[in-house]
Amino acid sequence: MKEEIKKNKEIVENSREDRLLAFLGGKFILYILIVVILLGIAIYLYTEISYIFSPIKAIVSSITTPIILAYAFYYILNPLVNVFSRKMPRFIASLLAIFVGVLVILVVIIGVVPIIVEQTQALVSSLPKYIEIVRGYLATNSENTYVKAVNEYISSNLNTAKISAQAVTIVTNVAQSIASSLSSTASVLMTFPFVLFFLLKDAAKFKIYLINSMPNRLKKSISETIDEIDDKVGSYIQGQMTVSLCLGVMLYIGYNIIGLHYAFSLATIAAFLSIVPYLGPIMAIIPAMLVAASTSGIMVLKMLVIWGIVQFVEGNILSPNIMGKSMDMHPLTVIFVILIGVNILGVVGAILGIPIYSILKVLITKLINTLRSRYNKYYE
């Protein structure tokens, strides 16, 4: 009798444990929670003794940059590899795609960079003159309250001597930064093509290997997650690059039509900055506005009309058709993600913020759906 009572108690206790485990989401979710807790402890310990890991950190940072760069170019060149691989082995298609990419870069360097450098140098050397012209215009309208405030700010912060001093400081800092990063840049340029080649050639094999190394019950979920991340990040990178290129071409044509000085450099700056959604175009309009204001008020109006037309075409025709709803993000979310990325990783964070957010969103959504399905099963 006592043994039967003891056995019943054990059954009840086991049943309670099973129900609690089921409520928490099962063993898999419990495993994830344990991993998260251990990861938090590891991060805390790392912050306390980070100096020990300096050599490891240097190795990881030297590996991370070429991998990230290779992944970005992978999404750009992979469609080309898929086209080439219909007529030839993927090994040769990958080499041919990289060759085409290098050829395009060389054409840009040889044909475009000298023009950009020449126009940018002229623009920088003319910047103090433009500031003086704008300040003179403001001085003639000094009775206006808003103009007075702007004039005071320019007088105290944007005088020619101060601009020249700041320009010298900036150029010196950039030169020092370039000199200090030459060795790391050389190592990245040597490593990155090999990583890119194997990604283009064996990306599908990497995915199969990763899925096969997982338990059978997780293979389908992990495969779907990888495909979703690949689709979102790939669509974003390819789409954003295409949209930015189209925007730069349209601005160059528009600036030439209205006769705006330094059209090529201003359009190129706008194309590069437009890689960062929303905030990039806002920053890109500033140099164009300054150059236009130094010419005439009519030129400012023409420039704004061109800019408005290009932004309308980009927002209503290009982006919806090229990118679709690959990100499905609210503009305010995009701005917050970019600002957080800038604070954490600087310029790199502004560029990589959206793809990283998309990856995290997919992973968190999958985790929440798993928890929800477990939770519903518990109450059913």
C-alpha positions as a printed Julia matrix, in Angstrom:
380×3 Matrix{Float64}:
  0.0    0.0     0.0
  2.79   2.41    0.95
  4.65   1.58   -2.26
  1.51   2.34   -4.31
  1.04   5.71   -2.55
  4.7    6.54   -3.11
  4.37   5.57   -6.76
  1.29   7.79   -7.18
  3.15  10.73   -5.61
  6.03  10.24   -8.04
  3.55  10.17  -10.95
  1.93  13.41   -9.73
  5.32  15.08   -9.26
  6.48  13.95  -12.7
  3.21  15.17  -14.18
  3.73  18.59  -12.57
  7.28  18.74  -13.88
  6.11  17.79  -17.37
  3.36  20.43  -17.26
  5.81  23.09  -16.06
  8.28  22.08  -18.77
  5.5   22.17  -21.36
  4.41  25.6   -20.12
  7.97  26.91  -20.51
  7.94  25.69  -24.1
  9.54  22.28  -23.9
 13.13  21.16  -23.59
 14.24  23.07  -26.67
 13.07  26.44  -25.32
 14.52  25.62  -21.91
 17.79  24.88  -23.65
 17.64  28.27  -25.4
 16.95  30.06  -22.1
 19.92  28.32  -20.49
 22.12  29.29  -23.45
 20.94  32.92  -23.19
 21.7   33.0   -19.44
 25.13  31.46  -19.96
 25.78  33.9   -22.79
 24.88  36.81  -20.51
 27.27  35.51  -17.85
 29.99  35.08  -20.48
 29.48  38.66  -21.72
 29.69  39.99  -18.17
 32.9   38.04  -17.49
 34.31  39.23  -20.81
 33.75  42.88  -19.87
 35.6   42.28  -16.6
 38.63  40.52  -18.11
 38.51  41.75  -21.73
 42.25  42.5   -21.79
 42.97  38.76  -21.75
 41.1   38.31  -25.03
 42.88  41.09  -26.94
 44.81  38.66  -29.23
 41.61  36.69  -29.95
 39.75  39.94  -30.6
 42.39  41.02  -33.11
 42.13  37.68  -34.94
 38.31  37.77  -35.01
 38.23  41.39  -36.24
 40.69  40.56  -39.02
 38.44  37.68  -40.12
 35.09  39.45  -39.7
 35.73  42.32  -42.14
 36.52  40.18  -45.23
 33.61  37.84  -44.43
 31.09  40.71  -44.16
 32.49  42.31  -47.32
 32.38  38.96  -49.14
 28.76  38.39  -48.11
 27.76  41.84  -49.4
 29.39  41.16  -52.78
 27.98  37.63  -52.76
 24.44  39.0   -52.89
 25.45  41.39  -55.68
 27.25  38.79  -57.85
 25.2   35.67  -57.07
 22.48  36.47  -59.67
 25.23  36.76  -62.27
 26.69  33.41  -61.19
 23.24  31.8   -61.46
 22.97  33.07  -65.06
 26.49  31.92  -66.01
 26.06  28.51  -64.33
 23.3   27.6   -66.81
 25.96  27.3   -69.53
 29.04  26.3   -67.51
 30.12  24.68  -64.19
 29.54  26.82  -61.1
 33.29  26.83  -60.41
 33.98  28.66  -63.69
 30.83  30.78  -63.35
 32.04  32.04  -59.95
 35.46  32.97  -61.35
 33.86  34.71  -64.32
 31.48  36.69  -62.09
 34.37  37.86  -59.89
 36.32  38.82  -63.04
 33.34  40.89  -64.26
 33.07  42.54  -60.83
 36.79  43.41  -60.81
 36.5   44.73  -64.37
 33.62  47.02  -63.41
 35.56  48.31  -60.38
 38.64  48.99  -62.55
 36.52  50.86  -65.11
 35.06  52.96  -62.3
 38.51  53.65  -60.83
 40.09  54.55  -64.18
 37.2   56.43  -65.75
 35.13  57.84  -62.91
 37.38  58.37  -59.89
 39.62  61.02  -61.55
 36.51  63.06  -62.45
 35.17  62.73  -58.91
 38.54  63.7   -57.4
 38.9   66.69  -59.71
 35.37  67.99  -59.08
 35.56  67.28  -55.35
 38.87  69.16  -55.04
 37.36  72.11  -56.89
 34.26  71.94  -54.71
 36.29  71.85  -51.48
 38.55  74.71  -52.59
 35.48  76.77  -53.53
 33.65  76.02  -50.28
 34.86  79.14  -48.39
 33.78  81.28  -51.36
 30.33  79.72  -51.29
 30.05  80.37  -47.57
 30.98  84.02  -48.12
 28.36  84.36  -50.88
 25.66  82.87  -48.67
 26.74  85.09  -45.78
 26.58  88.17  -48.03
 23.07  87.23  -49.08
 22.05  86.82  -45.45
 23.63  90.17  -44.57
 21.41  91.98  -47.09
 18.37  90.43  -45.42
 19.6   90.84  -41.85
 16.35  92.44  -40.62
 14.54  89.13  -40.87
 14.48  87.33  -37.48
 15.32  83.9   -38.87
 17.99  85.25  -41.2
 19.53  87.14  -38.27
 19.83  83.91  -36.25
 21.41  82.07  -39.19
 23.76  85.0   -39.85
 24.96  85.01  -36.23
 25.62  81.27  -36.39
 27.59  81.6   -39.64
 29.6   84.55  -38.32
 30.66  82.62  -35.23
 31.13  79.16  -36.73
 31.6   79.35  -40.49
 34.24  82.0   -41.1
 36.81  81.27  -43.81
 39.76  80.92  -41.43
 37.89  78.46  -39.25
 36.81  76.42  -42.27
 40.39  76.28  -43.57
 41.69  75.19  -40.16
 39.0   72.54  -39.86
 39.69  71.35  -43.41
 43.41  70.96  -42.61
 42.56  69.06  -39.42
 40.14  66.76  -41.23
 42.58  66.05  -44.06
 45.37  65.33  -41.54
 43.16  62.96  -39.55
 42.0   61.18  -42.7
 45.6   60.81  -43.91
 46.67  59.37  -40.55
 43.69  57.03  -40.55
 44.46  55.84  -44.08
 48.12  55.28  -43.21
 47.26  53.28  -40.09
 44.74  51.12  -41.93
 46.83  50.31  -45.02
 48.1   47.02  -43.6
 44.65  45.86  -42.51
 43.2   46.93  -45.87
 45.85  44.92  -47.69
 45.05  41.8   -45.65
 41.32  42.28  -46.27
 41.86  42.68  -50.02
 43.98  39.52  -50.06
 41.48  37.44  -48.05
 38.16  38.78  -49.33
 38.33  37.39  -52.94
 38.93  33.83  -51.69
 36.03  34.03  -49.23
 33.81  35.5   -51.96
 34.79  32.77  -54.42
 33.92  29.93  -52.06
 30.66  31.62  -51.08
 29.65  31.93  -54.73
 30.75  28.39  -55.5
 29.64  26.49  -52.4
 26.94  28.55  -50.62
 24.34  25.82  -51.23
 26.75  23.16  -49.9
 27.38  25.23  -46.74
 23.63  25.4   -46.14
 23.17  21.64  -46.67
 26.09  20.89  -44.34
 24.68  23.16  -41.64
 21.18  21.66  -41.88
 22.47  18.07  -41.87
 24.44  18.77  -38.68
 21.19  19.65  -36.86
 18.69  17.25  -35.22
 16.0   15.95  -37.62
 13.16  17.76  -35.83
 14.9   21.12  -36.34
 16.05  20.7   -39.95
 12.88  22.03  -41.59
 12.63  25.05  -39.29
 16.31  25.96  -39.7
 16.12  25.54  -43.49
 13.1   27.88  -43.66
 14.85  30.41  -41.4
 18.02  30.41  -43.54
 15.96  30.82  -46.72
 13.97  33.72  -45.23
 17.11  35.51  -44.02
 18.81  34.94  -47.37
 15.78  36.27  -49.25
 15.36  39.4   -47.1
 19.04  40.38  -46.87
 19.72  39.55  -50.52
 16.67  41.49  -51.74
 17.63  44.49  -49.62
 21.28  44.66  -50.71
 20.57  44.07  -54.4
 17.57  46.4   -54.4
 19.25  49.21  -52.47
 22.33  49.14  -54.7
 20.15  49.26  -57.83
 17.97  52.08  -56.5
 21.03  54.11  -55.41
 22.63  53.7   -58.84
 19.43  54.78  -60.62
 19.06  57.75  -58.26
 22.63  58.88  -58.98
 22.12  58.62  -62.76
 18.84  60.58  -62.62
 20.38  63.32  -60.48
 23.39  63.58  -62.81
 21.1   64.01  -65.82
 18.91  66.51  -63.95
 21.86  68.55  -62.64
 23.33  68.73  -66.15
 20.0   69.89  -67.59
 19.8   72.83  -65.16
 23.55  73.55  -65.46
 24.49  72.92  -61.81
 28.25  72.95  -61.19
 30.0   69.73  -60.06
 27.03  67.65  -61.27
 28.99  64.39  -61.42
 30.47  64.67  -57.91
 27.17  65.79  -56.36
 25.26  62.95  -58.05
 27.91  60.41  -56.99
 27.79  61.64  -53.38
 23.99  61.35  -53.46
 24.17  57.81  -54.89
 26.55  56.62  -52.15
 24.67  58.33  -49.33
 21.35  56.93  -50.6
 22.55  53.47  -49.59
 21.45  54.63  -46.12
 17.63  54.94  -46.35
 15.87  58.23  -45.49
 18.84  59.89  -43.74
 21.21  59.48  -46.7
 19.2   61.6   -49.17
 18.73  64.31  -46.52
 22.52  64.55  -46.07
 23.11  64.39  -49.84
 20.99  67.47  -50.57
 23.17  69.74  -48.38
 26.21  70.07  -50.72
 23.91  70.42  -53.74
 21.95  73.15  -51.97
 25.17  74.98  -51.08
 26.48  74.9   -54.66
 23.1   76.0   -56.04
 22.8   78.84  -53.49
 26.19  80.2   -54.56
 24.89  80.55  -58.13
 21.44  82.13  -57.73
 18.08  81.76  -56.05
 16.64  80.46  -59.33
 19.28  77.7   -59.37
 18.22  76.67  -55.85
 14.63  76.44  -57.06
 15.67  74.39  -60.11
 17.78  72.08  -57.97
 14.89  71.51  -55.53
 12.55  70.73  -58.44
 15.02  68.16  -59.83
 15.55  66.69  -56.37
 11.79  66.48  -55.76
 11.16  64.76  -59.1
 13.95  62.23  -58.51
 12.75  61.48  -54.97
  9.18  61.06  -56.24
 10.31  58.62  -58.94
 12.49  56.75  -56.43
  9.79  56.5   -53.77
  6.82  55.7   -56.01
  8.29  53.8   -58.95
 11.82  52.5   -58.35
 11.7   51.27  -54.74
  8.24  49.63  -54.92
  9.13  47.76  -58.13
 12.78  46.93  -57.44
 12.7   46.27  -53.68
  8.99  45.57  -53.19
  8.26  44.88  -49.55
 11.43  42.92  -48.83
 12.01  44.79  -45.56
  8.41  45.59  -44.62
  9.62  48.21  -42.12
  8.03  51.43  -40.96
 10.13  54.52  -41.86
 10.42  55.45  -38.17
 11.8   51.97  -37.42
 14.35  52.39  -40.22
 15.52  55.73  -38.8
 15.85  54.33  -35.25
 17.76  51.28  -36.52
 20.17  53.49  -38.49
 20.75  55.82  -35.53
 21.45  52.85  -33.23
 23.78  51.35  -35.85
 25.69  54.63  -36.15
 26.1   54.86  -32.37
 27.41  51.29  -32.15
 29.45  50.82  -35.35
 29.69  54.28  -36.9
 29.34  54.52  -40.69
 29.45  50.73  -41.02
 26.5   50.52  -38.62
 24.49  52.9   -40.8
 25.0   50.61  -43.8
 24.66  47.24  -42.03
 21.97  48.28  -39.53
 18.99  47.31  -41.71
 20.32  43.85  -42.77
 21.3   43.03  -39.16
 17.87  44.17  -37.96
 16.23  41.97  -40.62
 18.21  38.92  -39.48
 17.35  39.53  -35.82
 13.69  40.11  -36.72
 13.49  36.77  -38.54
 15.17  34.9   -35.66
 13.04  36.55  -32.96
  9.84  36.01  -34.97
 10.67  32.31  -35.36
 11.36  32.04  -31.63
  8.09  33.8   -30.73
  6.13  31.56  -33.11
  7.74  28.5   -31.54
  6.82  29.72  -28.06
  3.28  30.54  -29.19
  2.75  27.1   -30.72
  4.06  25.42  -27.56
  1.9   27.67  -25.4
 -1.24  26.84  -27.43
 -0.52  23.14  -27.25
 -0.28  23.38  -23.49
 -3.78  24.85  -23.15
 -5.36  22.67  -25.84
